[in-house]
Coordinates of C-alpha atoms in Angstrom, one line a residue:
M1 CA -12.2 26.6 60.3
S2 CA -11.6 30.3 60.0
G3 CA -8.5 31.2 58.2
T4 CA -8.0 34.1 60.5
D5 CA -7.3 31.8 63.4
S6 CA -5.0 29.4 61.7
G7 CA -1.9 31.3 62.4
P8 CA 1.1 31.6 60.0
D9 CA 1.9 28.7 57.7
P10 CA 5.1 26.8 58.3
A11 CA 7.6 27.8 55.6
P12 CA 5.2 27.4 52.7
Q13 CA 6.5 25.1 50.0
H14 CA 6.0 26.3 46.5
S15 CA 3.7 24.0 44.6
G16 CA 5.5 24.3 41.4
T17 CA 7.8 21.7 39.9
S18 CA 10.9 23.6 40.6
S19 CA 11.0 22.1 44.1
V20 CA 10.7 18.5 42.9
T21 CA 13.5 16.6 41.2
V22 CA 13.0 14.4 38.2
M23 CA 12.7 10.7 39.1
P24 CA 15.0 8.3 37.3
A25 CA 13.4 5.3 35.6
R26 CA 14.5 2.8 38.3
T27 CA 13.0 5.0 41.0
I28 CA 9.8 5.3 39.0
L29 CA 9.5 1.6 38.7
R30 CA 10.2 1.1 42.4
T31 CA 7.7 3.7 43.4
F32 CA 4.9 2.7 41.0
G33 CA 5.7 -1.0 40.5
P34 CA 3.2 -2.0 43.3
F35 CA 0.4 -0.6 41.1
L36 CA 1.6 -2.8 38.2
R37 CA 1.8 -6.0 40.2
P38 CA -1.9 -6.7 40.4
Q39 CA -2.0 -6.4 36.6
W40 CA 0.7 -9.0 36.0
P41 CA -1.4 -11.2 33.7
G42 CA -2.0 -8.3 31.4
C43 CA 1.6 -7.3 31.6
V44 CA 2.7 -10.8 30.7
L45 CA 0.3 -10.9 27.8
A46 CA 1.5 -7.6 26.5
G47 CA 5.1 -8.8 26.8
L48 CA 4.3 -12.0 24.9
L49 CA 2.6 -10.0 22.2
A50 CA 5.6 -7.7 22.1
V51 CA 7.9 -10.7 21.4
A52 CA 5.4 -11.9 18.8
G53 CA 5.4 -8.5 17.2
T54 CA 9.2 -8.6 17.1
G55 CA 9.2 -11.9 15.4
V56 CA 6.7 -10.7 12.8
A57 CA 8.8 -7.6 12.2
L58 CA 11.8 -9.8 11.4
L59 CA 9.7 -11.9 9.0
K60 CA 8.4 -9.0 6.9
P61 CA 11.3 -8.6 4.4
W62 CA 12.0 -12.3 3.8
P63 CA 9.3 -13.0 1.2
L64 CA 10.7 -10.0 -0.8
K65 CA 14.2 -11.6 -0.6
Y66 CA 12.8 -14.7 -2.3
L67 CA 10.9 -12.6 -4.8
F68 CA 14.1 -10.9 -6.0
D69 CA 16.5 -13.9 -5.7
E70 CA 14.2 -16.7 -7.0
V71 CA 11.7 -14.9 -9.3
L72 CA 12.9 -11.5 -10.5
L73 CA 16.7 -11.9 -10.5
P74 CA 17.5 -15.6 -10.3
G75 CA 21.2 -15.1 -10.8
G76 CA 21.2 -15.2 -14.6
G77 CA 20.0 -18.8 -14.8
P78 CA 16.9 -20.1 -16.7
V79 CA 13.5 -19.1 -15.3
R80 CA 12.3 -21.9 -13.0
P81 CA 9.2 -23.8 -14.2
D82 CA 7.5 -23.5 -10.9
V83 CA 8.0 -19.7 -10.8
Q84 CA 4.2 -19.0 -10.7
S85 CA 3.8 -21.3 -7.7
I86 CA 6.7 -19.6 -6.0
L87 CA 5.2 -16.2 -6.8
L88 CA 1.9 -17.2 -5.4
L89 CA 3.5 -18.5 -2.2
I90 CA 5.4 -15.2 -1.9
V91 CA 2.2 -13.2 -2.3
V92 CA 0.4 -15.3 0.3
A93 CA 3.4 -15.0 2.7
L94 CA 3.4 -11.2 2.3
A95 CA -0.4 -11.0 3.0
G96 CA -0.1 -13.4 5.9
V97 CA 2.7 -11.6 7.5
A98 CA 0.9 -8.2 7.1
L99 CA -2.3 -9.7 8.6
L100 CA -0.5 -11.3 11.4
D101 CA 1.3 -8.0 12.1
S102 CA -2.0 -6.2 12.2
L103 CA -3.6 -8.7 14.6
V104 CA -0.7 -8.9 17.0
G105 CA -0.5 -5.1 17.0
A106 CA -4.2 -4.7 17.7
A107 CA -4.1 -7.3 20.5
R108 CA -1.0 -5.7 22.0
S109 CA -2.5 -2.2 21.9
Y110 CA -5.7 -3.4 23.7
A111 CA -3.7 -5.2 26.3
L112 CA -1.6 -2.1 27.0
T113 CA -4.7 0.1 27.2
Y114 CA -6.4 -2.4 29.6
V115 CA -3.4 -2.5 31.9
G116 CA -2.7 1.2 31.6
E117 CA -6.2 2.2 32.5
R118 CA -6.3 -0.2 35.5
V119 CA -2.9 1.1 36.7
A120 CA -4.0 4.7 36.3
A121 CA -7.2 4.1 38.2
A122 CA -5.2 2.5 41.0
I123 CA -2.7 5.4 41.2
R124 CA -5.5 8.0 41.0
T125 CA -7.5 6.3 43.7
R126 CA -4.5 5.8 46.0
L127 CA -3.5 9.5 45.5
Y128 CA -7.1 10.7 46.1
D129 CA -7.3 8.6 49.3
H130 CA -4.0 9.9 50.5
L131 CA -5.0 13.5 49.8
Q132 CA -8.1 12.9 51.9
R133 CA -5.9 11.9 54.8
L134 CA -3.3 14.6 54.6
S135 CA -3.5 17.4 57.1
L136 CA -5.5 20.6 56.6
S137 CA -2.3 22.6 56.5
Y138 CA -1.1 20.8 53.4
H139 CA -4.4 21.5 51.6
E140 CA -4.4 25.1 52.8
R141 CA -1.0 25.8 51.2
T142 CA -1.5 23.7 48.0
P143 CA -3.8 25.1 45.4
T144 CA -6.8 22.9 44.6
G145 CA -6.1 23.3 40.8
E146 CA -2.6 21.9 41.4
L147 CA -4.0 18.9 43.2
T148 CA -6.6 18.4 40.5
T149 CA -3.8 18.4 37.8
R150 CA -1.9 15.7 39.8
L151 CA -5.0 13.5 39.8
T152 CA -5.6 13.9 36.1
G153 CA -2.8 15.0 33.8
D154 CA 0.1 13.8 36.0
V155 CA -1.5 10.3 36.5
D156 CA -2.1 10.0 32.7
K157 CA 1.6 10.8 32.0
V158 CA 2.8 8.2 34.5
R159 CA 0.3 5.6 33.1
G160 CA 1.7 6.1 29.6
L161 CA 5.2 5.8 31.0
L162 CA 4.5 2.6 32.9
T163 CA 2.7 0.8 30.1
S164 CA 3.2 2.1 26.5
T165 CA 6.6 3.9 26.9
L166 CA 8.4 1.1 28.8
V167 CA 6.8 -1.8 26.8
D168 CA 7.6 0.0 23.5
A169 CA 11.2 0.6 24.7
S170 CA 11.5 -3.1 25.6
T171 CA 10.1 -4.1 22.2
N172 CA 12.4 -1.8 20.4
A173 CA 15.4 -3.1 22.3
L174 CA 14.5 -6.7 21.5
T175 CA 13.9 -5.8 17.9
L176 CA 17.3 -4.1 17.6
L177 CA 19.1 -7.1 19.1
S178 CA 17.3 -9.5 16.8
M179 CA 18.0 -7.5 13.7
V180 CA 21.7 -7.1 14.7
G181 CA 22.0 -10.8 15.0
V182 CA 20.4 -11.4 11.6
L183 CA 22.5 -8.7 9.9
L184 CA 25.7 -10.1 11.4
V185 CA 24.9 -13.4 9.8
L186 CA 24.1 -11.7 6.4
D187 CA 27.2 -9.4 6.3
W188 CA 29.2 -8.6 9.3
Q189 CA 31.0 -5.6 7.6
L190 CA 27.8 -3.8 6.9
S191 CA 26.6 -4.6 10.4
V192 CA 29.7 -3.1 12.0
A193 CA 29.2 0.1 9.9
L194 CA 25.7 0.3 11.1
L195 CA 26.7 0.0 14.7
L196 CA 29.2 2.8 14.3
V197 CA 26.3 5.2 13.8
L198 CA 24.9 4.6 17.3
P199 CA 27.5 6.7 19.3
L200 CA 26.6 9.7 17.1
L201 CA 22.9 9.2 18.0
M202 CA 23.7 9.0 21.7
L203 CA 25.7 12.2 21.5
T204 CA 22.7 13.9 19.9
V205 CA 20.4 12.7 22.7
A206 CA 22.8 13.8 25.4
S207 CA 23.1 17.3 24.0
F208 CA 19.3 17.8 24.2
R209 CA 18.5 16.1 27.5
A210 CA 19.1 19.0 29.9
R211 CA 17.2 21.4 27.8
I212 CA 14.2 19.1 27.5
R213 CA 14.1 18.6 31.2
A214 CA 14.1 22.4 31.9
V215 CA 11.3 23.2 29.4
E216 CA 9.2 20.3 30.7
E217 CA 9.5 21.4 34.3
N218 CA 8.5 24.9 33.3
A219 CA 5.5 23.7 31.3
R220 CA 4.3 21.5 34.2
E221 CA 4.6 24.4 36.7
V222 CA 2.7 26.8 34.3
E223 CA 0.0 24.1 33.8
G224 CA -0.5 23.8 37.5
D225 CA -0.7 27.6 37.9
L226 CA -3.3 27.8 35.1
A227 CA -5.5 25.2 36.8
A228 CA -5.2 26.9 40.1
V229 CA -6.2 30.3 38.7
A230 CA -9.2 28.7 36.9
Q231 CA -10.4 26.9 40.0
E232 CA -9.9 29.9 42.2
S233 CA -11.8 32.2 39.9
L234 CA -14.7 29.8 39.4
V235 CA -15.2 29.3 43.1
A236 CA -15.2 33.1 43.7
V237 CA -17.5 33.9 40.8
K238 CA -20.1 35.6 43.0
L239 CA -17.5 38.0 44.4
I240 CA -16.1 38.6 40.9
K241 CA -19.4 39.5 39.5
A242 CA -20.4 41.6 42.6
T243 CA -17.3 43.7 42.3
G244 CA -17.3 44.0 38.5
R245 CA -13.9 42.3 38.2
E246 CA -14.9 39.9 35.3
E247 CA -12.5 41.7 32.8
H248 CA -9.7 41.6 35.4
E249 CA -10.1 37.9 36.0
S250 CA -10.4 37.3 32.2
R251 CA -7.1 39.2 31.7
R252 CA -5.5 37.2 34.6
F253 CA -6.6 33.9 33.1
R254 CA -5.6 35.0 29.6
G255 CA -2.2 35.9 30.9
R256 CA -1.8 32.5 32.6
S257 CA -3.2 30.8 29.4
D258 CA -0.6 32.7 27.3
D259 CA 2.1 31.6 29.6
S260 CA 0.9 28.0 29.2
V261 CA 0.8 28.3 25.5
A262 CA 4.3 29.8 25.4
A263 CA 5.6 27.0 27.7
V264 CA 4.0 24.3 25.6
L265 CA 5.4 25.8 22.4
R266 CA 8.9 26.0 24.0
T267 CA 8.6 22.3 24.8
A268 CA 7.3 21.6 21.2
R269 CA 10.2 23.6 19.7
T270 CA 12.7 21.7 21.8
S271 CA 11.2 18.3 20.9
T272 CA 11.0 19.3 17.2
F273 CA 14.6 20.3 17.1
F274 CA 15.6 17.2 18.9
G275 CA 13.6 15.0 16.6
G276 CA 14.9 16.8 13.6
A277 CA 18.5 16.3 14.8
V278 CA 17.9 12.6 15.3
D279 CA 16.2 12.2 11.9
A280 CA 19.0 14.0 10.2
V281 CA 21.6 11.7 11.7
V282 CA 19.4 8.7 10.7
A283 CA 18.9 9.9 7.1
V284 CA 22.6 10.5 6.5
A285 CA 23.4 7.0 8.0
V286 CA 20.7 5.3 5.9
A287 CA 22.0 6.9 2.7
G288 CA 25.6 5.9 3.4
L289 CA 24.8 2.4 4.4
V290 CA 22.5 1.8 1.3
G291 CA 25.3 3.0 -0.9
L292 CA 27.8 0.7 0.9
G293 CA 25.3 -2.2 0.5
A294 CA 24.9 -1.6 -3.2
Q295 CA 28.7 -1.7 -3.6
R296 CA 28.7 -5.1 -1.8
V297 CA 26.0 -6.4 -4.2
L298 CA 28.0 -5.3 -7.2
A299 CA 31.1 -7.0 -5.7
G300 CA 29.1 -10.2 -5.4
A301 CA 29.3 -10.3 -1.6
L302 CA 25.5 -10.0 -1.3
T303 CA 22.5 -11.0 -3.4
P304 CA 19.9 -8.5 -4.3
G305 CA 17.5 -10.2 -1.9
D306 CA 20.1 -9.8 0.9
L307 CA 20.2 -6.1 0.1
V308 CA 16.4 -5.9 0.3
I309 CA 16.5 -7.5 3.8
F310 CA 19.4 -5.3 4.8
T311 CA 17.6 -2.1 3.5
S312 CA 14.3 -3.1 5.2
Y313 CA 16.1 -3.9 8.5
L314 CA 18.0 -0.7 8.1
R315 CA 14.7 1.3 7.9
D316 CA 13.2 -0.7 10.8
F317 CA 16.4 -0.6 12.7
F318 CA 16.5 3.2 12.8
G319 CA 12.9 3.5 13.7
P320 CA 13.4 1.7 17.1
T321 CA 16.8 3.4 17.5
R322 CA 15.2 6.8 17.0
A323 CA 12.4 5.8 19.5
L324 CA 15.0 4.6 22.0
S325 CA 17.1 7.8 21.5
K326 CA 14.0 9.8 22.5
L327 CA 13.4 7.6 25.6
P328 CA 15.5 9.8 27.9
A329 CA 13.4 12.8 27.0
Q330 CA 10.2 10.9 27.6
L331 CA 11.5 9.7 30.9
T332 CA 12.4 13.2 31.8
R333 CA 8.9 14.5 30.9
A334 CA 7.2 11.7 32.8
G335 CA 9.7 11.9 35.6
V336 CA 8.6 15.4 36.4
R337 CA 5.0 14.3 36.7
A338 CA 5.9 11.1 38.6
A339 CA 7.9 13.1 41.1
R340 CA 4.9 15.3 41.8
I341 CA 2.8 12.3 42.6
A342 CA 5.5 10.5 44.6
D343 CA 6.1 13.7 46.6
T344 CA 2.4 13.7 47.6
L345 CA 2.3 10.0 48.4
K346 CA 5.3 10.1 50.6
R347 CA 4.0 12.9 52.8
T348 CA 2.6 11.8 56.1
P349 CA -0.4 13.4 57.9
D350 CA 0.4 15.5 60.9
V351 CA -2.2 13.7 62.8
V352 CA -1.8 9.9 62.9
D353 CA -3.1 7.1 65.2
R354 CA -0.5 5.6 67.5
P355 CA 0.1 1.9 67.1
D356 CA -1.5 1.2 70.5
A357 CA -4.4 3.7 70.1
R358 CA -7.6 2.6 71.8
V359 CA -11.2 2.9 70.7
A360 CA -12.8 6.0 72.3
D361 CA -15.7 5.6 74.6
P362 CA -18.4 8.3 74.9
P363 CA -17.3 10.9 77.5
R364 CA -18.9 10.5 80.9
H365 CA -17.5 13.5 82.7
R366 CA -15.8 16.1 80.6
I367 CA -13.8 17.2 77.6
A368 CA -10.8 19.4 78.5
L369 CA -7.7 21.3 77.4
E370 CA -4.8 21.1 79.9
G371 CA -2.0 23.6 79.4
V372 CA -2.4 23.5 75.7
G373 CA -0.1 25.4 73.4
F374 CA -0.1 25.3 69.6
A375 CA 2.0 26.8 66.9
Y376 CA 1.7 26.3 63.1
A377 CA 5.4 27.4 62.8
P378 CA 8.1 27.4 65.5
G379 CA 8.2 30.7 67.3
H380 CA 4.7 31.8 66.3
P381 CA 2.4 30.4 69.0
V382 CA -1.4 30.6 68.3
L383 CA -2.4 29.2 71.7
R384 CA -0.5 29.7 75.0
E385 CA -1.1 27.5 78.1
V386 CA -4.9 27.2 77.6
D387 CA -6.9 25.4 80.2
L388 CA -10.6 24.6 79.5
T389 CA -13.0 22.1 81.0
V390 CA -16.5 21.4 79.5
P391 CA -18.6 19.1 81.8
V392 CA -20.7 16.6 79.9
G393 CA -24.1 17.9 79.0
T394 CA -23.2 21.6 79.2
T395 CA -22.6 24.3 76.6
L396 CA -19.4 26.3 76.5
A397 CA -19.0 29.4 74.3
V398 CA -15.4 30.4 73.2
V399 CA -15.4 34.1 72.2
G400 CA -12.7 36.6 71.3
P401 CA -11.5 38.9 68.6
T402 CA -10.4 37.7 65.2
G403 CA -7.1 35.8 65.4
A404 CA -7.4 35.0 69.0
G405 CA -7.1 31.2 68.4
K406 CA -10.8 30.2 68.6
S407 CA -10.9 28.1 65.5
T408 CA -7.7 26.4 66.5
I409 CA -9.4 25.2 69.6
A410 CA -12.2 23.7 67.4
A411 CA -9.5 21.9 65.4
L412 CA -7.8 20.5 68.5
L413 CA -11.1 19.3 70.1
C414 CA -11.9 17.4 66.9
R415 CA -8.3 16.3 66.5
L416 CA -7.8 17.9 63.2
Q417 CA -4.5 19.1 64.8
D418 CA -2.5 17.9 67.7
P419 CA -1.3 20.3 70.3
T420 CA 2.3 21.5 70.3
S421 CA 2.3 21.2 74.1
G422 CA -0.2 20.1 76.7
R423 CA -3.1 17.7 76.3
V424 CA -6.6 17.5 74.9
L425 CA -8.7 15.1 77.0
L426 CA -11.8 13.1 76.6
D427 CA -12.6 12.3 80.2
D428 CA -9.0 11.5 81.3
E429 CA -7.9 10.0 77.9
D430 CA -5.5 12.0 75.8
L431 CA -7.0 12.2 72.2
R432 CA -3.6 11.0 70.9
D433 CA -4.2 7.7 72.6
L434 CA -7.5 7.2 70.9
T435 CA -8.2 6.1 67.3
S436 CA -9.4 9.0 65.1
D437 CA -12.3 7.0 63.6
S438 CA -13.8 6.2 67.0
L439 CA -13.2 9.8 68.2
H440 CA -15.1 11.2 65.3
T441 CA -18.1 9.1 66.2
H442 CA -18.4 11.0 69.5
V443 CA -17.1 14.4 68.6
G444 CA -18.7 16.2 65.6
L445 CA -17.8 19.5 63.9
V446 CA -20.0 21.9 62.1
P447 CA -17.5 24.1 60.3
Q448 CA -17.9 27.9 59.7
E449 CA -18.7 27.4 56.0
A450 CA -21.6 25.0 55.6
M451 CA -20.4 22.5 53.1
L452 CA -23.2 21.2 50.8
F453 CA -22.8 18.9 47.9
R454 CA -24.5 18.9 44.5
A455 CA -27.0 16.3 45.7
S456 CA -30.5 16.1 47.1
V457 CA -31.3 17.7 50.5
R458 CA -31.9 14.2 51.8
E459 CA -28.4 13.0 50.7
N460 CA -26.8 16.2 52.1
I461 CA -28.4 15.7 55.6
A462 CA -27.6 11.9 55.5
Y463 CA -23.9 12.5 54.4
A464 CA -22.5 11.1 57.7
R465 CA -25.1 8.3 57.9
P466 CA -26.0 7.2 54.3
G467 CA -28.3 4.5 55.6
A468 CA -30.5 6.8 57.7
S469 CA -34.3 6.4 57.2
A470 CA -36.5 9.1 55.8
A471 CA -38.1 9.5 59.3
E472 CA -34.6 10.0 60.9
I473 CA -33.7 12.6 58.3
E474 CA -36.9 14.5 58.8
H475 CA -36.5 14.4 62.6
A476 CA -33.0 15.8 62.2
A477 CA -34.3 18.6 60.0
R478 CA -37.0 19.4 62.5
V479 CA -34.5 19.7 65.3
A480 CA -32.4 22.0 63.2
Q481 CA -35.4 24.1 62.3
A482 CA -34.9 23.2 58.7
H483 CA -38.0 21.1 57.9
D484 CA -40.4 23.9 57.0
F485 CA -38.1 25.6 54.4
V486 CA -37.1 22.2 53.0
L487 CA -40.7 21.4 52.3
A488 CA -41.1 24.7 50.5
L489 CA -38.4 23.7 48.0
P490 CA -39.6 22.5 44.6
D491 CA -39.1 18.8 45.4
G492 CA -38.8 18.9 49.1
Y493 CA -36.2 16.6 50.5
D494 CA -35.5 15.3 46.9
T495 CA -34.5 18.8 45.7
V496 CA -31.1 18.7 44.2
L497 CA -29.0 21.6 45.5
A498 CA -26.7 23.7 43.5
E499 CA -22.9 23.4 44.0
R500 CA -22.1 24.4 47.6
G501 CA -25.8 25.1 48.2
A502 CA -25.5 28.4 46.3
T503 CA -29.2 28.9 45.8
L504 CA -30.0 28.7 49.6
S505 CA -29.6 31.5 52.1
G506 CA -26.7 31.4 54.6
G507 CA -29.1 30.6 57.4
Q508 CA -30.7 27.7 55.4
R509 CA -27.3 26.3 54.6
Q510 CA -26.2 26.5 58.2
R511 CA -29.4 24.7 59.4
L512 CA -28.9 21.9 56.9
A513 CA -25.4 21.5 58.3
L514 CA -26.8 21.4 61.8
A515 CA -29.3 18.8 60.7
R516 CA -26.4 16.7 59.4
A517 CA -24.8 17.0 62.8
V518 CA -28.0 16.0 64.5
L519 CA -28.3 12.9 62.3
Q520 CA -24.7 12.0 63.0
D521 CA -25.7 11.9 66.7
C522 CA -22.4 12.8 68.2
C523 CA -22.5 13.3 72.0
V524 CA -20.0 16.2 71.7
L525 CA -20.7 18.9 69.1
V526 CA -18.2 21.6 68.2
L527 CA -19.7 24.6 66.3
D528 CA -17.2 26.8 64.5
E529 CA -18.6 30.3 64.0
P530 CA -22.2 29.1 63.2
T531 CA -23.7 32.5 62.7
T532 CA -20.9 34.3 60.8
G533 CA -22.1 36.4 57.9
L534 CA -25.8 35.9 58.7
D535 CA -28.4 38.7 58.9
A536 CA -30.4 39.2 62.0
R537 CA -33.3 37.0 60.9
S538 CA -31.1 34.2 59.7
E539 CA -29.0 34.5 62.9
D540 CA -32.1 34.2 65.0
A541 CA -33.3 31.1 63.2
V542 CA -29.8 29.5 63.5
L543 CA -29.6 30.4 67.2
R544 CA -33.0 28.7 67.9
A545 CA -31.7 25.7 65.9
L546 CA -28.6 25.7 68.0
Q547 CA -30.6 25.5 71.2
Q548 CA -32.5 22.5 69.9
V549 CA -29.3 20.8 68.6
S550 CA -27.3 21.4 71.8
S551 CA -30.1 20.1 74.1
G552 CA -28.7 17.0 75.9
R553 CA -25.3 17.3 74.2
T554 CA -22.0 18.6 75.3
T555 CA -21.5 21.6 73.0
V556 CA -18.7 24.0 72.3
I557 CA -19.6 27.1 70.3
I558 CA -16.7 29.0 68.7
T559 CA -18.0 32.5 67.9
H560 CA -17.3 36.2 67.9
R561 CA -21.0 36.9 67.9
M562 CA -22.2 37.6 71.5
A563 CA -25.8 36.7 70.7
A564 CA -24.6 33.1 70.1
A565 CA -22.6 33.1 73.3
M566 CA -25.1 34.6 75.7
T567 CA -27.2 31.5 76.3
A568 CA -24.2 29.2 77.0
D569 CA -23.7 27.7 80.4
D570 CA -20.2 29.0 80.5
I571 CA -18.2 31.6 78.4
V572 CA -14.5 31.7 77.8
V573 CA -12.9 34.8 76.3
L574 CA -9.6 34.4 74.3
D575 CA -7.2 37.1 73.4
A576 CA -3.9 36.6 71.7
G577 CA -4.1 32.8 72.4
R578 CA -4.7 33.1 76.1
V579 CA -7.8 32.8 78.3
V580 CA -8.4 36.2 79.7
E581 CA -11.9 35.9 81.1
R582 CA -14.3 33.2 82.0
G583 CA -17.8 33.1 83.5
K584 CA -21.5 33.5 82.7
H585 CA -22.9 36.3 80.6
H586 CA -24.0 38.5 83.5
Q587 CA -20.7 37.9 85.4
L588 CA -18.6 38.9 82.4
I589 CA -20.8 42.0 81.8
A590 CA -20.3 43.0 85.4
A591 CA -16.5 42.6 85.1
G592 CA -16.4 45.2 82.4
G593 CA -13.5 43.6 80.5
L594 CA -13.0 42.5 76.9
Y595 CA -16.3 40.6 76.8
T596 CA -18.2 43.7 77.8
E597 CA -16.4 45.7 75.1
M598 CA -17.4 43.1 72.5
C599 CA -21.0 43.1 73.6
R600 CA -21.1 46.9 73.5
L601 CA -19.7 47.0 70.0
Q602 CA -22.5 44.6 69.0
G603 CA -25.2 46.6 70.8
L604 CA -25.8 44.0 73.5
T605 CA -25.0 45.8 76.7
G606 CA -28.4 47.1 77.7
P607 CA -30.2 46.1 80.9
S608 CA -32.2 43.3 79.1
T609 CA -28.9 41.6 78.1
A610 CA -27.2 42.1 81.4
L611 CA -29.4 39.5 83.0
H612 CA -29.3 36.0 81.7
D613 CA -32.9 35.1 82.4
E614 CA -36.0 33.9 80.7
E615 CA -36.7 37.3 79.1
T616 CA -33.4 37.0 77.1
S617 CA -33.9 33.4 76.2
Y618 CA -34.6 32.7 72.6
E619 CA -37.1 30.1 73.6
H620 CA -39.5 32.9 74.8
R621 CA -39.3 35.2 71.9
S622 CA -42.5 36.2 70.2
A623 CA -44.1 34.1 67.5
R624 CA -43.3 36.8 65.0
Q625 CA -39.6 36.6 65.8
L626 CA -39.6 32.9 65.5
E627 CA -40.8 32.8 61.9
T628 CA -38.3 31.2 59.6
E629 CA -37.2 33.0 56.5
P630 CA -39.0 32.0 53.3
A631 CA -37.2 29.3 51.3
Q632 CA -35.4 30.4 48.2
P633 CA -35.8 28.6 44.9
S634 CA -33.4 25.7 44.1
P635 CA -32.4 24.7 40.6
T636 CA -34.4 21.9 39.0

């Protein structure tokens, strides 16, 4: 649809993260838990491996305890005769524990990767499906680069949170509890001293949490802006090159890139300071506790082997503690991304099927608008009390100046929008009482911009009917006056088009879009500005194609080009959202109103155009005028 007819946007919502709150862990699990549920076997396996890893971590220092207490420092007694056997067992135990730790760690890592990728794919697919169903207004006010970032970077952050981060946190918590239990048995006084360090760690975490949240939100917003600028510039590369604005766009991208670097560095500095503060607390605590443990050994309360276990657990204790202390910051960072995804998933389309919606039948009598009003925002109507009736098998042209509401009528007829007031009818059925899928099998739209994919001509024409035969595709191309130029392409129907059909002319792109509509075989066809931006030769070719396509169909042509409207059975003139004139071409010319003025501005008010007869019909133009433009080369 033409943006000029879309009307003002309703209170645009900024796409940045500033409008989205950070999700707490419980809300994240409630929101994304359904994506984890199908992967429960992998989750259970990862959990069991995490428990096994905790057990292996607890076993690590015990061979060293026996090395010190039974071999190296046996309490001043005589050296045991079986010391070599004991030493061999200790060495085997050390190697076995290390090997087991490696195997368990590798298996756990693979299980988490498997679950994480499956969960990410499920979230990404659900998000993509939901984006496809959201209303056009949402896509119009949300940059494509921002949506792309949500599908990629944001989903990856949430994947890491749901798998690695939470499993690691659970493993670390289990490890800490197990170590505390063992240490309490070894020496409760040292254990109490160790636990006294934890409040200081929590205080350090709390002092950094708000700052980490702020810099992460800013980094996420700047990242989305950078992606949006890149996507926008790449799409408009032809305009940029044609206007010599390459350097300007490079500077604009460089500026956003510098902003992104600065935001990431702010996040890195904050994380570095936070990690340094935590490490400093841990280092001081470890030094103090090792000194206290040495005093306990000298006092005879602990054996050297006990001190080895305590020191090893102390090192391993503060590793998980440090990781858990950073968990709030990780939750904050992932929470920003999760909130963006959840915000999109909770949005509902403006157009939804009613629970009792019926399957649409092909229209037998008419399509109509009855008293239709429409506004994109309250108080800013785009259409006002519009009444239109299109009998089945006829062609209606809707014309008017830019911003009159023409493309909004196209959206309403195809139920891309619902009217604010009044009804849109298929025969006597309100479109809101019909299922959207069944409606779209009967009412097809050819948008103003012919959307072509980076695929073969055959695949582009058959987009709405992938199973169509080669004969059906060729017939559709012939009806749309596209067959001849398609055959002139390097590989004919198998020619792979450039992105958005960039190597074809506007007229060629439009005729391929018409061929797609023919193959879809809708009995009602809505054409939104089919000749906009075309030169006279291309316009002539498209108009002839339109006559072929509309033959036998109910057709609504939305246009501001009078040449496209002249051959319609009926013409409606819109101005400021109201129907101001209606009739056939010669009647409207005779009335001398807005239609006459538009024809005059386009040089179509001569005697030959005042009469709508065979001499003005495109079907009776000379053979020279009916020649199609030569096909332009397509990339190999």
